[in-house]
Amino acid sequence: MNKLTSIFLMLVNSLAFASDRPSVSQAHLLSLINAPYTTGYTLLDVRSSEEYQSGHIQSAINISHMTLSDELAKLPSNKDANIIVYCRSGRRAGIAEQILRNKGYTNVWHLTGDVVAWQASGLPLETEN
C-alpha cells in the first residue's frame, strides 16, 4: 500500500470515528451549567492539570486521558451516568471516550468543538487560584 493510500485510509477512519461520537453542543452544555439544581451529568476535562488550572469550564473535573483508567473511582459508579468529555481540540477526548466505553460507560458525550470552540465563542473559563 502506498503512502498516499495509507494517509487517505487513516483520514477516512478518523472521520468515521468522529461522526459516530454522540455530542453535546456548547449551547446545551451552557444551559445545563446555568440551570438551577441541574444534576445528572459529569463534565470531564481530560487535558493536563496545567491546562485545566489555566482555564476550564465551570463544574468540570480534571482527569488526564493518560491516567483515566486508573482514576475511574472519581467518576460516578453508575455506568449509565451521563459523562460529557472535552479537551483542547478533540483528540484526547476521543481517546478518553473510548476508554470509558471500554470500561462499560454507556452515556458518554463529546463537547462539540472542545475548549478551542468554547473560547472562540467567548464563553467563560474558570481558573484555579
Tab-separated table of C-alpha atoms in Angstrom:
chain	number	residue	atom	x	y	z
A	1	MET	CA	0.000	0.000	0.000
A	2	ASN	CA	1.474	3.345	-0.949
A	3	LYS	CA	1.871	6.263	1.443
A	4	LEU	CA	-0.963	8.327	-0.064
A	5	THR	CA	-3.405	5.425	0.240
A	6	SER	CA	-2.387	4.904	3.865
A	7	ILE	CA	-2.953	8.569	4.681
A	8	PHE	CA	-6.338	8.511	2.943
A	9	LEU	CA	-7.447	5.417	4.883
A	10	MET	CA	-6.351	6.974	8.178
A	11	LEU	CA	-8.338	10.117	7.346
A	12	VAL	CA	-11.451	8.136	6.416
A	13	ASN	CA	-11.205	6.085	9.625
A	14	SER	CA	-10.791	9.185	11.779
A	15	LEU	CA	-13.757	10.893	10.125
A	16	ALA	CA	-15.885	7.792	10.592
A	17	PHE	CA	-14.891	7.651	14.264
A	18	ALA	CA	-15.639	11.347	14.755
A	19	SER	CA	-19.072	11.122	13.142
A	20	ASP	CA	-20.098	8.237	15.427
A	21	ARG	CA	-19.376	10.227	18.580
A	22	PRO	CA	-22.504	11.365	20.398
A	23	SER	CA	-22.053	15.058	21.062
A	24	VAL	CA	-23.378	17.906	23.167
A	25	SER	CA	-23.440	21.438	21.784
A	26	GLN	CA	-21.952	24.404	23.585
A	27	ALA	CA	-25.440	25.884	23.990
A	28	HIS	CA	-26.782	22.697	25.561
A	29	LEU	CA	-23.873	22.446	27.992
A	30	LEU	CA	-24.246	26.110	28.908
A	31	SER	CA	-27.938	25.545	29.664
A	32	LEU	CA	-27.027	22.596	31.910
A	33	ILE	CA	-24.421	24.667	33.743
A	34	ASN	CA	-26.773	27.635	34.219
A	35	ALA	CA	-29.898	25.684	35.169
A	36	PRO	CA	-30.659	25.730	38.892
A	37	TYR	CA	-30.401	22.345	40.566
A	38	THR	CA	-29.131	20.607	37.441
A	39	THR	CA	-27.705	17.204	38.201
A	40	GLY	CA	-27.309	14.074	36.213
A	41	TYR	CA	-24.132	14.774	34.315
A	42	THR	CA	-20.398	14.841	34.924
A	43	LEU	CA	-18.265	17.242	32.925
A	44	LEU	CA	-14.832	15.699	32.385
A	45	ASP	CA	-11.812	17.731	31.271
A	46	VAL	CA	-9.162	15.269	30.078
A	47	ARG	CA	-6.378	17.794	29.483
A	48	SER	CA	-3.269	18.017	31.656
A	49	SER	CA	-3.597	19.510	35.140
A	50	GLU	CA	-1.622	22.549	33.955
A	51	GLU	CA	-4.073	23.170	31.115
A	52	TYR	CA	-7.010	22.661	33.476
A	53	GLN	CA	-5.621	25.143	36.008
A	54	SER	CA	-5.053	27.755	33.307
A	55	GLY	CA	-8.751	27.672	32.402
A	56	HIS	CA	-11.579	25.130	32.446
A	57	ILE	CA	-15.332	25.072	32.006
A	58	GLN	CA	-17.358	25.608	35.173
A	59	SER	CA	-18.093	22.415	37.158
A	60	ALA	CA	-15.581	20.304	35.214
A	61	ILE	CA	-13.455	17.745	36.980
A	62	ASN	CA	-9.971	17.038	35.691
A	63	ILE	CA	-8.640	13.584	34.939
A	64	SER	CA	-5.975	13.389	32.259
A	65	HIS	CA	-6.708	10.970	29.435
A	66	MET	CA	-3.350	9.377	30.307
A	67	THR	CA	-4.481	8.380	33.827
A	68	LEU	CA	-8.203	7.921	33.249
A	69	SER	CA	-8.160	4.115	33.500
A	70	ASP	CA	-6.514	4.384	36.925
A	71	GLU	CA	-8.818	7.123	38.232
A	72	LEU	CA	-12.277	5.812	37.387
A	73	ALA	CA	-13.216	5.999	41.087
A	74	LYS	CA	-13.517	9.780	40.623
A	75	LEU	CA	-16.392	9.204	38.204
A	76	PRO	CA	-19.925	8.053	39.006
A	77	SER	CA	-20.120	4.354	39.795
A	78	ASN	CA	-23.343	4.183	37.776
A	79	LYS	CA	-22.188	3.132	34.303
A	80	ASP	CA	-25.331	4.730	32.818
A	81	ALA	CA	-24.410	8.195	34.131
A	82	ASN	CA	-24.079	10.991	31.577
A	83	ILE	CA	-20.436	11.968	31.123
A	84	ILE	CA	-19.551	14.905	28.878
A	85	VAL	CA	-15.900	14.818	27.816
A	86	TYR	CA	-13.747	17.591	26.399
A	87	CYS	CA	-10.115	18.534	25.824
A	88	ARG	CA	-8.467	21.283	23.803
A	89	SER	CA	-9.380	20.180	20.305
A	90	GLY	CA	-10.901	16.681	20.438
A	91	ARG	CA	-8.109	14.128	20.088
A	92	ARG	CA	-7.622	13.378	23.788
A	93	ALA	CA	-11.364	13.495	24.391
A	94	GLY	CA	-11.802	10.815	21.728
A	95	ILE	CA	-9.254	8.600	23.469
A	96	ALA	CA	-10.991	9.152	26.815
A	97	GLU	CA	-14.412	8.412	25.343
A	98	GLN	CA	-13.143	5.094	24.021
A	99	ILE	CA	-11.611	4.211	27.403
A	100	LEU	CA	-14.897	4.989	29.158
A	101	ARG	CA	-16.932	2.926	26.688
A	102	ASN	CA	-14.483	0.031	27.054
A	103	LYS	CA	-14.967	0.249	30.834
A	104	GLY	CA	-18.729	-0.081	30.381
A	105	TYR	CA	-19.953	3.521	30.483
A	106	THR	CA	-22.941	3.818	28.172
A	107	ASN	CA	-23.743	7.559	28.050
A	108	VAL	CA	-20.505	9.223	27.022
A	109	TRP	CA	-20.848	12.520	25.162
A	110	HIS	CA	-18.340	14.773	23.445
A	111	LEU	CA	-18.473	18.574	23.775
A	112	THR	CA	-18.645	19.854	20.217
A	113	GLY	CA	-15.577	21.944	19.428
A	114	ASP	CA	-13.941	21.368	22.823
A	115	VAL	CA	-12.193	24.279	24.603
A	116	VAL	CA	-10.975	25.873	21.371
A	117	ALA	CA	-14.537	26.480	20.152
A	118	TRP	CA	-15.745	27.356	23.670
A	119	GLN	CA	-13.175	30.162	23.871
A	120	ALA	CA	-13.762	31.248	20.268
A	121	SER	CA	-17.432	31.716	21.180
A	122	GLY	CA	-16.432	33.988	24.050
A	123	LEU	CA	-17.737	31.592	26.691
A	124	PRO	CA	-16.218	31.769	30.175
A	125	LEU	CA	-13.463	29.644	31.640
A	126	GLU	CA	-12.618	29.375	35.329
A	127	THR	CA	-9.064	29.345	36.632
A	128	GLU	CA	-7.631	27.704	39.717
A	129	ASN	CA	-6.350	30.105	42.338
